[in-house]
Coordinates of C-alpha atoms and ligand atoms in Angstrom, one line a residue:
X1 CA 108.3 180.5 35.5
X2 CA 108.0 182.1 38.9
X3 CA 109.8 179.2 40.7
X4 CA 112.4 179.9 38.1
X5 CA 112.9 183.3 38.8
X6 CA 112.8 183.1 42.7
X7 CA 115.8 180.2 42.2
X8 CA 117.8 183.0 40.2
X9 CA 117.3 186.1 42.6
X10 CA 118.4 183.8 45.6
X11 CA 121.4 182.8 43.8
X12 CA 121.8 186.4 42.8
X13 CA 121.7 187.9 46.2
X14 CA 123.3 184.5 48.2
X15 CA 127.0 184.9 48.9
X16 CA 129.1 184.2 45.7
X17 CA 131.1 180.8 45.8
X18 CA 134.0 182.1 44.0
X19 CA 137.4 181.0 45.8
X20 CA 140.3 183.5 44.4
X21 CA 142.7 180.0 43.8
X22 CA 145.9 180.9 44.4
X23 CA 145.7 182.9 46.7
X24 CA 142.8 180.9 48.5
X25 CA 142.9 177.1 48.9
X26 CA 140.0 175.0 49.4
X27 CA 140.8 172.5 52.0
X28 CA 140.7 168.7 50.2
X29 CA 138.2 166.1 51.6
X30 CA 139.8 164.0 54.0
X31 CA 140.4 160.7 51.8
X32 CA 141.9 162.8 48.9
X33 CA 145.1 161.2 47.4
X34 CA 147.1 163.9 46.0
X35 CA 151.2 164.4 45.4
X36 CA 152.7 161.5 47.3
X37 CA 155.1 162.3 50.4
X38 CA 157.6 160.3 51.7
X39 CA 157.4 160.6 55.6
X40 CA 160.1 160.6 58.7
X41 CA 160.1 159.9 62.4
X42 CA 159.8 162.1 65.3
X43 CA 163.5 162.0 65.5
X44 CA 164.2 162.7 61.6
X45 CA 164.8 159.2 60.9
X46 CA 163.4 158.2 57.2
X47 CA 160.5 155.4 57.6
X48 CA 161.2 153.9 54.2
X49 CA 163.1 150.7 54.6
X50 CA 163.9 150.7 50.5
X51 CA 161.7 147.3 50.7
X52 CA 160.1 147.9 47.3
X53 CA 156.8 146.6 48.2
X54 CA 155.2 149.7 46.8
X55 CA 156.6 149.8 43.3
X56 CA 155.9 145.8 43.4
X57 CA 152.3 147.0 44.4
X58 CA 151.9 150.2 41.8
X59 CA 149.7 149.0 38.5
X60 CA 151.2 151.9 36.8
X61 CA 154.8 150.7 37.4
X62 CA 155.3 154.3 38.2
X63 CA 157.9 153.7 41.3
X64 CA 161.4 153.1 41.3
X65 CA 163.1 152.5 44.2
X66 CA 166.8 151.3 45.0
X67 CA 167.5 150.4 48.5
X68 CA 171.5 150.7 50.3
X69 CA 172.6 149.5 53.5
X70 CA 172.6 151.4 56.9
X71 CA 175.2 151.7 59.2
X72 CA 175.4 153.0 62.7
X73 CA 177.7 156.0 61.3
X74 CA 175.8 156.4 58.5
X75 CA 171.7 155.7 59.1
X76 CA 168.8 156.8 56.9
X77 CA 166.3 154.5 58.5
X78 CA 165.7 152.1 61.4
X79 CA 167.0 148.3 60.4
X80 CA 169.3 147.0 57.7
X81 CA 168.2 149.2 54.4
X82 CA 167.1 152.7 53.0
X83 CA 165.9 154.0 49.9
X84 CA 169.4 155.5 48.3
X85 CA 166.9 156.1 45.3
X86 CA 163.1 156.8 45.2
X87 CA 161.5 157.8 42.1
X88 CA 157.8 158.4 41.3
X89 CA 157.0 159.3 38.0
X90 CA 154.0 161.1 38.1
X91 CA 153.0 160.9 34.3
X92 CA 152.1 157.4 34.7
X93 CA 150.9 157.7 38.5
X94 CA 146.8 157.0 38.4
X95 CA 146.6 158.2 42.2
X96 CA 145.0 154.6 43.0
X97 CA 146.9 154.6 46.3
X98 CA 148.1 151.2 46.1
X99 CA 151.6 152.3 46.9
X100 CA 150.4 153.6 50.5
X101 CA 148.5 150.6 51.1
X102 CA 151.5 148.4 50.4
X103 CA 153.9 150.2 52.6
X104 CA 154.8 148.2 56.0
X105 CA 156.2 151.6 57.9
X106 CA 153.7 153.8 56.6
X107 CA 156.5 155.9 54.8
X108 CA 154.8 156.6 51.2
X109 CA 151.3 158.4 52.0
X110 CA 149.3 160.7 49.2
X111 CA 149.2 164.0 50.8
X112 CA 146.7 166.8 49.8
X113 CA 149.0 168.6 47.3
X114 CA 147.5 168.7 43.9
X115 CA 149.4 171.4 42.2
X116 CA 151.7 169.2 40.1
X117 CA 153.1 170.7 36.5
X118 CA 155.9 170.4 34.4
X119 CA 156.7 171.4 30.8
X120 CA 158.9 168.2 30.0
X121 CA 158.9 164.5 30.9
X122 CA 162.3 164.5 32.9
X123 CA 160.3 167.2 35.4
X124 CA 157.5 164.5 36.1
X125 CA 159.5 162.4 37.8
X126 CA 160.1 163.6 41.3
X127 CA 162.9 162.1 43.0
X128 CA 163.2 161.2 46.9
X129 CA 164.8 165.1 47.7
X130 CA 161.2 166.4 46.5
X131 CA 158.9 164.1 48.0
X132 CA 160.7 163.6 51.4
X133 CA 159.0 165.6 54.5
X134 CA 161.5 168.1 56.4
X135 CA 162.8 167.2 59.6
X136 CA 160.4 167.6 62.0
X137 CA 161.1 169.8 65.4
X138 CA 163.4 168.3 67.6
X139 CA 164.7 165.6 65.0
X140 CA 167.9 165.6 62.9
X141 CA 168.7 165.3 59.1
X142 CA 170.0 162.0 57.5
X143 CA 172.1 160.1 57.6
X144 CA 172.7 160.3 61.2
X145 CA 175.2 158.5 63.7
X146 CA 173.1 156.4 65.9
X147 CA 174.6 153.8 68.8
X148 CA 174.7 150.5 68.4
X149 CA 172.3 148.0 68.9
X150 CA 169.3 150.5 69.3
X151 CA 167.9 150.2 65.4
X152 CA 167.7 146.9 64.7
X153 CA 164.3 146.1 63.4
X154 CA 163.2 147.3 60.0
X155 CA 160.0 147.7 60.8
X156 CA 159.5 149.3 64.4
X157 CA 156.6 148.3 66.7
X158 CA 153.7 150.7 65.6
X159 CA 149.8 150.8 66.8
X160 CA 147.8 149.8 64.5
X161 CA 146.3 151.9 61.7
X162 CA 143.7 154.3 62.6
X163 CA 142.0 154.8 59.2
Ligands
LIG1 S1 148.8 156.3 43.3 FE1 149.0 153.8 42.5 S2 149.7 154.5 40.4 FE2 150.4 156.2 41.5 S3 152.5 155.5 42.5 FE3 150.9 154.8 44.1 S4 150.5 152.5 43.3 FE4 151.6 153.7 41.7
LIG2 S1 158.0 153.6 50.5 FE1 157.1 151.9 52.1 S2 157.1 150.1 50.4 FE2 157.8 151.7 49.5 S3 160.3 151.2 49.5 FE3 159.8 152.7 51.2 S4 159.2 151.3 52.9 FE4 159.0 149.8 51.0

């Protein structure tokens, strides 16, 4: 009994662990799988090349990709194609990360955002515009006008992933 009282007293006098969410947010773990983000290169071009490998890998059939052709006058991504339509149905997603693993350009990643809420089924479909990250500093929005013959590889030379 004495031991129990001592534990209660210790917890009572210790620092409170309550976090004032949503004003204060606890950082997530490094391997946390949250809401997806479509990444860009530093110059602003989109990493997604519309190959649909993520959709093929998805066990919940939550991803829809429709590809279209790039041109040098209207370029969204390196190489031939880009995702004209990219949608994820968050009601279906089980946050397994298979899409992330399947992507050859590391375009789709599961980020640290866990604040998903919707009041009807249509709102649960996240479109490309919602998923695409902002243009990085020094980059340009897409579509870009690019010099001919520069972007000829769908998957640019990249170093091996580190994790
Ligand atoms: S995390 Fe899994 S279930 Fe969700 S979209 Fe990716 S592959 Fe599909
Ligand atoms: S996110 Fe990756 S796997 Fe999915 S269509 Fe784009 S490039 Fe292909």
